[in-house]
PDB file of C-alpha atoms in Angstrom:
ATOM      1  CA  MET A 175     -36.190 -10.103  -3.182  1.00 84.00           C
ATOM      2  CA  THR A 176     -38.366  -7.222  -2.032  1.00 92.00           C
ATOM      3  CA  ASP A 177     -36.974  -3.803  -1.152  1.00 91.00           C
ATOM      4  CA  ARG A 178     -37.659  -4.513   2.507  1.00 92.00           C
ATOM      5  CA  GLY A 179     -35.683  -7.736   2.266  1.00 94.00           C
ATOM      6  CA  LEU A 180     -32.774  -5.947   0.626  1.00 94.00           C
ATOM      7  CA  ILE A 181     -32.734  -3.330   3.384  1.00 94.00           C
ATOM      8  CA  LEU A 182     -32.704  -6.082   6.020  1.00 95.00           C
ATOM      9  CA  LEU A 183     -29.867  -7.830   4.164  1.00 95.00           C
ATOM     10  CA  SER A 184     -27.873  -4.587   4.076  1.00 94.00           C
ATOM     11  CA  ARG A 185     -28.162  -4.314   7.855  1.00 95.00           C
ATOM     12  CA  VAL A 186     -26.898  -7.871   8.233  1.00 95.00           C
ATOM     13  CA  VAL A 187     -23.935  -7.141   5.932  1.00 94.00           C
ATOM     14  CA  ALA A 188     -23.117  -3.974   7.884  1.00 93.00           C
ATOM     15  CA  ALA A 189     -23.318  -5.896  11.177  1.00 93.00           C
ATOM     16  CA  VAL A 190     -21.003  -8.628   9.859  1.00 94.00           C
ATOM     17  CA  ILE A 191     -18.415  -6.044   8.749  1.00 92.00           C
ATOM     18  CA  VAL A 192     -18.508  -4.331  12.140  1.00 89.00           C
ATOM     19  CA  GLY A 193     -18.363  -7.735  13.831  1.00 91.00           C
ATOM     20  CA  CYS A 194     -15.218  -8.628  11.888  1.00 90.00           C
ATOM     21  CA  GLY A 195     -13.637  -5.392  13.081  1.00 85.00           C
ATOM     22  CA  VAL A 196     -14.553  -5.964  16.723  1.00 85.00           C
ATOM     23  CA  LEU A 197     -13.365  -9.586  16.648  1.00 90.00           C
ATOM     24  CA  SER A 198     -10.077  -8.510  15.057  1.00 86.00           C
ATOM     25  CA  VAL A 199      -9.302  -6.178  17.944  1.00 83.00           C
ATOM     26  CA  VAL A 200     -10.421  -8.763  20.520  1.00 86.00           C
ATOM     27  CA  VAL A 201      -8.229 -11.488  18.996  1.00 87.00           C
ATOM     28  CA  LEU A 202      -5.161  -9.241  18.906  1.00 83.00           C
ATOM     29  CA  ALA A 203      -5.708  -7.975  22.451  1.00 81.00           C
ATOM     30  CA  ALA A 204      -6.346 -11.489  23.790  1.00 84.00           C
ATOM     31  CA  ASN A 205      -3.048 -12.688  22.327  1.00 80.00           C
ATOM     32  CA  GLY A 206      -1.041  -9.750  23.634  1.00 73.00           C
ATOM     33  CA  VAL A 207      -0.419  -8.108  20.259  1.00 71.00           C
ATOM     34  CA  GLU A 208       0.208  -4.401  20.573  1.00 64.00           C
ATOM     35  CA  GLY A 209       2.330  -1.580  19.241  1.00 55.00           C
ATOM     36  CA  LYS A 210       2.852  -1.292  15.497  1.00 53.00           C
ATOM     37  CA  SER A 211       0.758  -4.354  14.625  1.00 58.00           C
ATOM     38  CA  MET A 212      -2.227  -3.123  16.611  1.00 57.00           C
ATOM     39  CA  ALA A 213      -1.881   0.382  15.125  1.00 59.00           C
ATOM     40  CA  SER A 214      -1.765  -1.080  11.613  1.00 63.00           C
ATOM     41  CA  THR A 215      -4.937  -3.070  12.290  1.00 63.00           C
ATOM     42  CA  PHE A 216      -6.758   0.026  13.544  1.00 62.00           C
ATOM     43  CA  GLN A 217      -5.658   1.870  10.407  1.00 63.00           C
ATOM     44  CA  GLU A 218      -7.099  -0.872   8.204  1.00 65.00           C
ATOM     45  CA  LEU A 219     -10.319  -0.945  10.224  1.00 68.00           C
ATOM     46  CA  SER A 220     -10.807   2.803   9.910  1.00 68.00           C
ATOM     47  CA  GLY A 221     -11.192   2.369   6.161  1.00 65.00           C
ATOM     48  CA  THR A 222     -13.244  -0.804   6.441  1.00 71.00           C
ATOM     49  CA  LEU A 223     -15.810   0.673   8.843  1.00 77.00           C
ATOM     50  CA  ILE A 224     -16.662   3.454   6.410  1.00 85.00           C
ATOM     51  CA  VAL A 225     -18.527   0.888   4.327  1.00 88.00           C
ATOM     52  CA  PRO A 226     -21.243  -0.002   6.888  1.00 90.00           C
ATOM     53  CA  ALA A 227     -22.058   3.690   7.288  1.00 90.00           C
ATOM     54  CA  VAL A 228     -22.432   4.146   3.534  1.00 90.00           C
ATOM     55  CA  VAL A 229     -24.492   0.953   3.213  1.00 91.00           C
ATOM     56  CA  LEU A 230     -26.861   1.856   6.065  1.00 92.00           C
ATOM     57  CA  ILE A 231     -27.414   5.329   4.628  1.00 93.00           C
ATOM     58  CA  ALA A 232     -27.655   4.461   0.924  1.00 94.00           C
ATOM     59  CA  ILE A 233     -29.482   1.111   0.746  1.00 93.00           C
ATOM     60  CA  PRO A 234     -32.763   2.295   2.358  1.00 93.00           C
ATOM     61  CA  ARG A 235     -32.898   5.044  -0.288  1.00 93.00           C
ATOM     62  CA  VAL A 236     -31.726   3.014  -3.308  1.00 94.00           C
ATOM     63  CA  PRO A 237     -32.069  -0.660  -2.303  1.00 94.00           C
ATOM     64  CA  ARG A 238     -31.540  -1.934  -5.863  1.00 93.00           C
ATOM     65  CA  ASN A 239     -28.486   0.126  -6.717  1.00 95.00           C
ATOM     66  CA  ALA A 240     -25.858  -2.423  -7.795  1.00 94.00           C
ATOM     67  CA  SER A 241     -23.007   0.035  -7.264  1.00 94.00           C
ATOM     68  CA  VAL A 242     -23.771   0.290  -3.541  1.00 94.00           C
ATOM     69  CA  TRP A 243     -24.019  -3.486  -3.244  1.00 95.00           C
ATOM     70  CA  ALA A 244     -20.665  -3.882  -4.986  1.00 95.00           C
ATOM     71  CA  PHE A 245     -19.244  -1.405  -2.466  1.00 94.00           C
ATOM     72  CA  ALA A 246     -20.782  -3.478   0.339  1.00 94.00           C
ATOM     73  CA  ALA A 247     -19.046  -6.580  -1.053  1.00 95.00           C
ATOM     74  CA  VAL A 248     -15.763  -4.660  -0.999  1.00 93.00           C
ATOM     75  CA  GLY A 249     -16.254  -3.766   2.667  1.00 91.00           C
ATOM     76  CA  LEU A 250     -17.237  -7.314   3.553  1.00 93.00           C
ATOM     77  CA  SER A 251     -14.118  -8.717   1.908  1.00 93.00           C
ATOM     78  CA  LEU A 252     -11.909  -6.177   3.676  1.00 90.00           C
ATOM     79  CA  GLY A 253     -13.483  -7.063   7.017  1.00 91.00           C
ATOM     80  CA  VAL A 254     -12.762 -10.745   6.413  1.00 93.00           C
ATOM     81  CA  VAL A 255      -9.196  -9.934   5.351  1.00 93.00           C
ATOM     82  CA  VAL A 256      -8.526  -7.949   8.538  1.00 90.00           C
ATOM     83  CA  LEU A 257     -10.061 -10.671  10.718  1.00 92.00           C
ATOM     84  CA  GLY A 258      -8.077 -13.434   9.020  1.00 94.00           C
ATOM     85  CA  ASP A 259      -4.878 -11.436   9.377  1.00 91.00           C
ATOM     86  CA  SER A 260      -5.606 -10.730  13.047  1.00 90.00           C
ATOM     87  CA  VAL A 261      -6.133 -14.426  13.812  1.00 93.00           C
ATOM     88  CA  ALA A 262      -2.897 -15.351  12.032  1.00 93.00           C
ATOM     89  CA  LEU A 263      -0.941 -12.538  13.680  1.00 89.00           C
ATOM     90  CA  GLY A 264      -2.320 -13.270  17.115  1.00 89.00           C
ATOM     91  CA  LEU A 265      -1.651 -17.014  17.003  1.00 91.00           C
ATOM     92  CA  SER A 266       1.581 -17.149  15.015  1.00 91.00           C
ATOM     93  CA  GLY A 267       2.984 -13.623  14.735  1.00 88.00           C
ATOM     94  CA  ILE A 268       2.760 -13.848  10.922  1.00 91.00           C
ATOM     95  CA  SER A 269       0.683 -11.594   8.659  1.00 89.00           C
ATOM     96  CA  SER A 270      -0.321 -11.860   5.005  1.00 91.00           C
ATOM     97  CA  THR A 271       1.877  -8.834   4.255  1.00 89.00           C
ATOM     98  CA  GLU A 272       4.944 -10.811   5.331  1.00 92.00           C
ATOM     99  CA  VAL A 273       3.851 -13.720   3.142  1.00 94.00           C
ATOM    100  CA  ASN A 274       3.502 -11.437   0.121  1.00 91.00           C
ATOM    101  CA  GLN A 275       6.956 -10.000   0.834  1.00 91.00           C
ATOM    102  CA  PHE A 276       8.498 -13.515   0.787  1.00 91.00           C
ATOM    103  CA  LEU A 277       9.545 -13.267   4.440  1.00 92.00           C
ATOM    104  CA  VAL A 278       7.865 -16.406   5.828  1.00 93.00           C
ATOM    105  CA  VAL A 279       9.968 -19.571   5.570  1.00 93.00           C
ATOM    106  CA  GLU A 280       7.489 -21.690   7.540  1.00 95.00           C
ATOM    107  CA  SER A 281       4.844 -23.734   5.758  1.00 95.00           C
ATOM    108  CA  PRO A 282       1.100 -23.630   6.492  1.00 96.00           C
ATOM    109  CA  ALA A 283       1.409 -26.997   8.247  1.00 95.00           C
ATOM    110  CA  ASP A 284       3.999 -25.522  10.644  1.00 95.00           C
ATOM    111  CA  LEU A 285       1.505 -22.998  12.007  1.00 95.00           C
ATOM    112  CA  PRO A 286      -1.497 -23.545  14.278  1.00 95.00           C
ATOM    113  CA  LEU A 287      -4.391 -24.601  12.050  1.00 96.00           C
ATOM    114  CA  ALA A 288      -6.470 -21.506  12.865  1.00 95.00           C
ATOM    115  CA  ALA A 289      -3.517 -19.253  11.953  1.00 95.00           C
ATOM    116  CA  ALA A 290      -2.975 -21.052   8.643  1.00 96.00           C
ATOM    117  CA  VAL A 291      -6.692 -20.800   7.860  1.00 97.00           C
ATOM    118  CA  GLY A 292      -6.621 -17.089   8.717  1.00 96.00           C
ATOM    119  CA  LEU A 293      -3.738 -16.499   6.320  1.00 96.00           C
ATOM    120  CA  THR A 294      -5.476 -18.458   3.558  1.00 96.00           C
ATOM    121  CA  VAL A 295      -8.651 -16.442   4.014  1.00 96.00           C
ATOM    122  CA  SER A 296      -6.781 -13.136   4.127  1.00 95.00           C
ATOM    123  CA  LEU A 297      -4.622 -13.904   1.079  1.00 95.00           C
ATOM    124  CA  SER A 298      -7.634 -14.882  -1.025  1.00 95.00           C
ATOM    125  CA  ALA A 299     -10.446 -12.568   0.146  1.00 94.00           C
ATOM    126  CA  TRP A 300      -8.565  -9.367  -0.716  1.00 91.00           C
ATOM    127  CA  ILE A 301      -9.031 -10.240  -4.403  1.00 93.00           C
ATOM    128  CA  VAL A 302     -12.706  -9.233  -4.132  1.00 94.00           C
ATOM    129  CA  SER A 303     -11.924  -5.668  -3.110  1.00 90.00           C
ATOM    130  CA  PHE A 304      -8.927  -5.405  -5.441  1.00 90.00           C
ATOM    131  CA  VAL A 305     -11.085  -6.237  -8.466  1.00 93.00           C
ATOM    132  CA  LEU A 306     -14.523  -4.871  -7.536  1.00 93.00           C
ATOM    133  CA  LEU A 307     -13.645  -1.407  -6.261  1.00 90.00           C
ATOM    134  CA  PRO A 308     -11.979  -0.022  -9.413  1.00 91.00           C
ATOM    135  CA  THR A 309     -14.303  -1.878 -11.807  1.00 91.00           C
ATOM    136  CA  MET A 310     -17.922  -2.558 -10.867  1.00 92.00           C
ATOM    137  CA  VAL A 311     -18.261   0.058  -8.116  1.00 91.00           C
ATOM    138  CA  LEU A 312     -17.163   2.806 -10.491  1.00 90.00           C
ATOM    139  CA  LEU A 313     -18.722   1.378 -13.651  1.00 91.00           C
ATOM    140  CA  LEU A 314     -22.182   1.065 -12.074  1.00 92.00           C
ATOM    141  CA  PHE A 315     -22.052   4.438 -10.308  1.00 90.00           C
ATOM    142  CA  PRO A 316     -24.256   6.425  -9.758  1.00 89.00           C
ATOM    143  CA  ASP A 317     -27.516   4.711 -10.763  1.00 90.00           C
ATOM    144  CA  GLY A 318     -26.410   1.081 -10.414  1.00 91.00           C
ATOM    145  CA  ARG A 319     -26.738   0.340 -14.123  1.00 91.00           C
ATOM    146  CA  PHE A 320     -24.240  -0.352 -16.866  1.00 90.00           C
ATOM    147  CA  PRO A 321     -23.599   2.572 -19.225  1.00 88.00           C
ATOM    148  CA  ALA A 322     -25.388   2.507 -22.560  1.00 84.00           C
ATOM    149  CA  PRO A 323     -25.267   0.492 -24.709  1.00 83.00           C
ATOM    150  CA  ARG A 324     -25.626  -1.976 -21.837  1.00 81.00           C
ATOM    151  CA  ARG A 325     -24.988  -5.127 -23.850  1.00 81.00           C
ATOM    152  CA  ARG A 326     -21.472  -4.003 -24.623  1.00 84.00           C
ATOM    153  CA  TRP A 327     -20.662  -3.474 -20.933  1.00 89.00           C
ATOM    154  CA  ARG A 328     -22.247  -6.562 -19.413  1.00 89.00           C
ATOM    155  CA  TRP A 329     -19.287  -8.681 -20.496  1.00 89.00           C
ATOM    156  CA  VAL A 330     -17.190  -6.653 -18.041  1.00 89.00           C
ATOM    157  CA  GLY A 331     -19.484  -7.796 -15.239  1.00 90.00           C
ATOM    158  CA  TYR A 332     -19.300 -11.445 -16.285  1.00 92.00           C
ATOM    159  CA  LEU A 333     -15.532 -11.281 -16.708  1.00 93.00           C
ATOM    160  CA  THR A 334     -15.121  -9.544 -13.346  1.00 94.00           C
ATOM    161  CA  ALA A 335     -17.108 -12.263 -11.558  1.00 94.00           C
ATOM    162  CA  GLY A 336     -15.170 -14.999 -13.344  1.00 95.00           C
ATOM    163  CA  THR A 337     -11.845 -13.390 -12.508  1.00 95.00           C
ATOM    164  CA  ILE A 338     -12.725 -13.140  -8.807  1.00 95.00           C
ATOM    165  CA  VAL A 339     -13.889 -16.765  -8.591  1.00 96.00           C
ATOM    166  CA  ALA A 340     -10.870 -18.090 -10.493  1.00 95.00           C
ATOM    167  CA  GLY A 341      -8.368 -15.972  -8.569  1.00 94.00           C
ATOM    168  CA  MET A 342      -9.798 -16.822  -5.158  1.00 95.00           C
ATOM    169  CA  SER A 343     -10.086 -20.537  -5.922  1.00 95.00           C
ATOM    170  CA  ALA A 344      -6.495 -20.743  -7.170  1.00 94.00           C
ATOM    171  CA  THR A 345      -5.173 -18.778  -4.190  1.00 94.00           C
ATOM    172  CA  VAL A 346      -7.052 -20.902  -1.656  1.00 95.00           C
ATOM    173  CA  TRP A 347      -5.679 -24.042  -3.295  1.00 95.00           C
ATOM    174  CA  THR A 348      -2.135 -22.646  -3.305  1.00 93.00           C
ATOM    175  CA  TYR A 349      -2.205 -21.625   0.380  1.00 95.00           C
ATOM    176  CA  TRP A 350      -4.239 -24.604   1.613  1.00 95.00           C
ATOM    177  CA  PRO A 351      -3.729 -24.736   5.427  1.00 95.00           C
ATOM    178  CA  THR A 352      -2.246 -28.250   5.497  1.00 94.00           C
ATOM    179  CA  ARG A 353       0.444 -27.736   2.844  1.00 94.00           C
ATOM    180  CA  THR A 354       4.021 -28.518   3.854  1.00 94.00           C
ATOM    181  CA  THR A 355       5.633 -26.191   1.278  1.00 93.00           C
ATOM    182  CA  SER A 356       7.261 -22.977   2.512  1.00 94.00           C
ATOM    183  CA  TYR A 357       5.197 -19.797   2.222  1.00 95.00           C
ATOM    184  CA  VAL A 358       8.084 -18.305   0.220  1.00 93.00           C
ATOM    185  CA  ASP A 359       7.696 -20.976  -2.469  1.00 92.00           C
ATOM    186  CA  LEU A 360       3.904 -20.764  -2.328  1.00 93.00           C
ATOM    187  CA  ALA A 361       3.984 -16.981  -2.764  1.00 92.00           C
ATOM    188  CA  MET A 362       6.314 -17.307  -5.758  1.00 90.00           C
ATOM    189  CA  ASP A 363       4.052 -19.962  -7.246  1.00 87.00           C
ATOM    190  CA  ASN A 364       0.979 -17.781  -6.717  1.00 86.00           C
ATOM    191  CA  LEU A 365       2.696 -14.986  -8.671  1.00 80.00           C
ATOM    192  CA  GLY A 366       3.781 -17.363 -11.430  1.00 71.00           C
ATOM    193  CA  GLN A 367       7.463 -16.869 -10.534  1.00 69.00           C
ATOM    194  CA  ALA A 368       8.268 -20.370  -9.300  1.00 66.00           C
ATOM    195  CA  SER A 369      10.735 -22.519 -11.226  1.00 61.00           C
ATOM    196  CA  SER A 370       7.942 -25.039 -11.751  1.00 66.00           C
ATOM    197  CA  THR A 371       4.665 -23.137 -11.559  1.00 71.00           C
ATOM    198  CA  SER A 372       1.617 -25.247 -10.693  1.00 85.00           C
ATOM    199  CA  PHE A 373      -1.717 -25.139 -12.504  1.00 88.00           C
ATOM    200  CA  ALA A 374      -3.164 -23.106  -9.609  1.00 88.00           C
ATOM    201  CA  GLY A 375      -0.282 -20.647  -9.952  1.00 87.00           C
ATOM    202  CA  ILE A 376      -0.968 -20.262 -13.671  1.00 89.00           C
ATOM    203  CA  VAL A 377      -4.656 -19.631 -12.974  1.00 91.00           C
ATOM    204  CA  ALA A 378      -3.855 -17.094 -10.240  1.00 90.00           C
ATOM    205  CA  GLY A 379      -1.336 -15.302 -12.453  1.00 87.00           C
ATOM    206  CA  THR A 380      -3.768 -15.197 -15.360  1.00 91.00           C
ATOM    207  CA  ALA A 381      -6.544 -13.901 -13.104  1.00 92.00           C
ATOM    208  CA  SER A 382      -4.249 -11.121 -11.869  1.00 90.00           C
ATOM    209  CA  LEU A 383      -3.430 -10.119 -15.439  1.00 91.00           C
ATOM    210  CA  VAL A 384      -7.097 -10.103 -16.443  1.00 93.00           C
ATOM    211  CA  ALA A 385      -7.963  -8.072 -13.335  1.00 92.00           C
ATOM    212  CA  ILE A 386      -5.375  -5.429 -14.245  1.00 92.00           C
ATOM    213  CA  LEU A 387      -6.704  -5.272 -17.806  1.00 92.00           C
ATOM    214  CA  LEU A 388     -10.263  -4.909 -16.476  1.00 90.00           C
ATOM    215  CA  ILE A 389      -9.208  -2.062 -14.211  1.00 88.00           C
TER     216      ILE A 389
END
């Protein structure tokens, strides 16, 4: 892709991130969510919206800097996470934070489909930012290239990509929107703490371990 194409793509990414933020607020307001939940969403958005500013300033100057693009991917994933959480919170009153704290006894099938999908997206998309920000963003900074000798560091990039794909795939499968298992059991399975951990739970747990080692 040409530099001009990369600059255009960066503007699209920035617009999508901002769009996720705007839609999040609209969804919450339309469903009458206010108070602490709305304040928490604004707090999350304040961090997320920093990314479009950085992308719009940096990409035109260094369009092929991989560190900036990794940072853009982090912002995009955070925008999707906030939007998914807002849809779930607005339609069902449940957030991904409550799922991770083992507080949700309902199953995905008990919720409106859009809410269950929102939770699935939120619970899986955060993996991108969790892994990328402390690994590739920092490793490729400031010139967008791996440190020398580059061959010895490229395996980190391959392993990071593999960890993200494996972790997200396993998490999406675990929290599939039509499952009839309680979110408490699904969350325990996703952490590898269930009495009978599924294959997806093993993959998710292994991906989490690898991610921590990478960081």
